[in-house]
Amino acid sequence: MALLVLIVLGATLGWLASILARTEAPGSILRQVALGMVVSVVAGEIANDGTMIGSLSFLSLGVALAASGAALVLYHAIFTRKRVKV
């Protein structure tokens, strides 16, 4: 159940990041959702002492939320530079 919660959390954060960044390309939206999911699962598993069979602690949920948010911000800062025409 903890794994499912982390997957949904990461997918939701990736989707919200695509809305906030006004991304319209389907490939880019899917990359953001996938990035959010992967980072959320990895960070949540590390914070939950490497096990996903038990319950999910609030600490691992917070770490997964923060790590996904940071990864998505870095993704937008590095890979999606919008150029301004002068």
PDB file of C-alpha atoms in Angstrom:
ATOM      1  CA  MET A   1       0.000   0.000   0.000  1.00  0.00           C
ATOM      2  CA  ALA A   2       2.893   2.347   0.776  1.00  0.00           C
ATOM      3  CA  LEU A   3       4.300   1.841  -2.706  1.00  0.00           C
ATOM      4  CA  LEU A   4       0.961   2.748  -4.270  1.00  0.00           C
ATOM      5  CA  VAL A   5       0.731   5.920  -2.176  1.00  0.00           C
ATOM      6  CA  LEU A   6       4.214   6.998  -3.245  1.00  0.00           C
ATOM      7  CA  ILE A   7       3.477   6.307  -6.916  1.00  0.00           C
ATOM      8  CA  VAL A   8       0.277   8.355  -6.783  1.00  0.00           C
ATOM      9  CA  LEU A   9       2.045  11.153  -4.888  1.00  0.00           C
ATOM     10  CA  GLY A  10       4.855  11.359  -7.448  1.00  0.00           C
ATOM     11  CA  ALA A  11       2.501  11.208 -10.422  1.00  0.00           C
ATOM     12  CA  THR A  12       0.343  13.955  -8.946  1.00  0.00           C
ATOM     13  CA  LEU A  13       3.345  16.183  -8.300  1.00  0.00           C
ATOM     14  CA  GLY A  14       4.623  15.639 -11.848  1.00  0.00           C
ATOM     15  CA  TRP A  15       1.216  16.478 -13.273  1.00  0.00           C
ATOM     16  CA  LEU A  16       0.955  19.630 -11.125  1.00  0.00           C
ATOM     17  CA  ALA A  17       4.443  20.666 -12.200  1.00  0.00           C
ATOM     18  CA  SER A  18       3.410  20.380 -15.839  1.00  0.00           C
ATOM     19  CA  ILE A  19       0.380  22.574 -15.154  1.00  0.00           C
ATOM     20  CA  LEU A  20       2.400  25.215 -13.309  1.00  0.00           C
ATOM     21  CA  ALA A  21       5.060  25.285 -16.034  1.00  0.00           C
ATOM     22  CA  ARG A  22       2.361  25.411 -18.730  1.00  0.00           C
ATOM     23  CA  THR A  23       3.839  22.444 -20.547  1.00  0.00           C
ATOM     24  CA  GLU A  24       1.732  21.392 -23.511  1.00  0.00           C
ATOM     25  CA  ALA A  25       3.857  18.743 -25.219  1.00  0.00           C
ATOM     26  CA  PRO A  26       2.587  15.245 -24.320  1.00  0.00           C
ATOM     27  CA  GLY A  27       6.100  13.800 -24.131  1.00  0.00           C
ATOM     28  CA  SER A  28       7.218  16.452 -21.695  1.00  0.00           C
ATOM     29  CA  ILE A  29       4.186  15.919 -19.463  1.00  0.00           C
ATOM     30  CA  LEU A  30       4.852  12.180 -19.358  1.00  0.00           C
ATOM     31  CA  ARG A  31       8.529  12.781 -18.519  1.00  0.00           C
ATOM     32  CA  GLN A  32       7.545  14.997 -15.602  1.00  0.00           C
ATOM     33  CA  VAL A  33       5.025  12.474 -14.281  1.00  0.00           C
ATOM     34  CA  ALA A  34       7.558   9.645 -14.608  1.00  0.00           C
ATOM     35  CA  LEU A  35      10.289  11.699 -12.926  1.00  0.00           C
ATOM     36  CA  GLY A  36       7.975  12.542 -10.040  1.00  0.00           C
ATOM     37  CA  MET A  37       7.002   8.897  -9.612  1.00  0.00           C
ATOM     38  CA  VAL A  38      10.548   7.520  -9.686  1.00  0.00           C
ATOM     39  CA  VAL A  39      12.001  10.106  -7.321  1.00  0.00           C
ATOM     40  CA  SER A  40       9.074   9.757  -4.931  1.00  0.00           C
ATOM     41  CA  VAL A  41       9.391   5.956  -4.743  1.00  0.00           C
ATOM     42  CA  VAL A  42      13.178   5.995  -4.329  1.00  0.00           C
ATOM     43  CA  ALA A  43      13.214   8.751  -1.697  1.00  0.00           C
ATOM     44  CA  GLY A  44      10.283   7.228   0.194  1.00  0.00           C
ATOM     45  CA  GLU A  45      11.931   3.830   0.245  1.00  0.00           C
ATOM     46  CA  ILE A  46      15.227   5.235   1.502  1.00  0.00           C
ATOM     47  CA  ALA A  47      13.473   7.239   4.229  1.00  0.00           C
ATOM     48  CA  ASN A  48      11.351   4.224   5.213  1.00  0.00           C
ATOM     49  CA  ASP A  49      14.489   2.159   5.982  1.00  0.00           C
ATOM     50  CA  GLY A  50      14.450   0.318   2.662  1.00  0.00           C
ATOM     51  CA  THR A  51      11.180  -1.511   3.156  1.00  0.00           C
ATOM     52  CA  MET A  52       7.820  -0.955   1.519  1.00  0.00           C
ATOM     53  CA  ILE A  53       6.032  -3.972   2.962  1.00  0.00           C
ATOM     54  CA  GLY A  54       5.021  -2.207   6.175  1.00  0.00           C
ATOM     55  CA  SER A  55       3.289   1.063   6.609  1.00  0.00           C
ATOM     56  CA  LEU A  56       4.419   4.437   5.339  1.00  0.00           C
ATOM     57  CA  SER A  57       5.697   6.870   7.956  1.00  0.00           C
ATOM     58  CA  PHE A  58       5.035  10.586   7.839  1.00  0.00           C
ATOM     59  CA  LEU A  59       8.784  11.159   7.618  1.00  0.00           C
ATOM     60  CA  SER A  60       9.122   9.104   4.440  1.00  0.00           C
ATOM     61  CA  LEU A  61       6.035  10.760   2.973  1.00  0.00           C
ATOM     62  CA  GLY A  62       7.534  14.187   3.649  1.00  0.00           C
ATOM     63  CA  VAL A  63      10.907  13.177   2.251  1.00  0.00           C
ATOM     64  CA  ALA A  64       9.255  11.805  -0.894  1.00  0.00           C
ATOM     65  CA  LEU A  65       7.256  15.010  -1.305  1.00  0.00           C
ATOM     66  CA  ALA A  66      10.315  17.243  -0.843  1.00  0.00           C
ATOM     67  CA  ALA A  67      12.564  15.143  -3.088  1.00  0.00           C
ATOM     68  CA  SER A  68      10.002  15.004  -5.897  1.00  0.00           C
ATOM     69  CA  GLY A  69       9.426  18.729  -5.700  1.00  0.00           C
ATOM     70  CA  ALA A  70      13.157  19.451  -5.749  1.00  0.00           C
ATOM     71  CA  ALA A  71      13.757  17.098  -8.682  1.00  0.00           C
ATOM     72  CA  LEU A  72      10.960  18.679 -10.707  1.00  0.00           C
ATOM     73  CA  VAL A  73      12.231  22.189  -9.980  1.00  0.00           C
ATOM     74  CA  LEU A  74      15.721  21.150 -11.098  1.00  0.00           C
ATOM     75  CA  TYR A  75      14.273  19.540 -14.220  1.00  0.00           C
ATOM     76  CA  HIS A  76      12.554  22.786 -15.164  1.00  0.00           C
ATOM     77  CA  ALA A  77      15.582  24.900 -14.313  1.00  0.00           C
ATOM     78  CA  ILE A  78      17.950  22.828 -16.440  1.00  0.00           C
ATOM     79  CA  PHE A  79      15.971  21.353 -19.345  1.00  0.00           C
ATOM     80  CA  THR A  80      13.102  23.705 -20.072  1.00  0.00           C
ATOM     81  CA  ARG A  81      14.622  27.103 -20.622  1.00  0.00           C
ATOM     82  CA  LYS A  82      12.219  29.465 -22.289  1.00  0.00           C
ATOM     83  CA  ARG A  83      13.852  31.933 -24.582  1.00  0.00           C
ATOM     84  CA  VAL A  84      12.684  35.514 -24.651  1.00  0.00           C
ATOM     85  CA  LYS A  85      12.603  37.318 -27.989  1.00  0.00           C
ATOM     86  CA  VAL A  86      13.939  40.842 -27.999  1.00  0.00           C
TER      87      VAL A  86
END
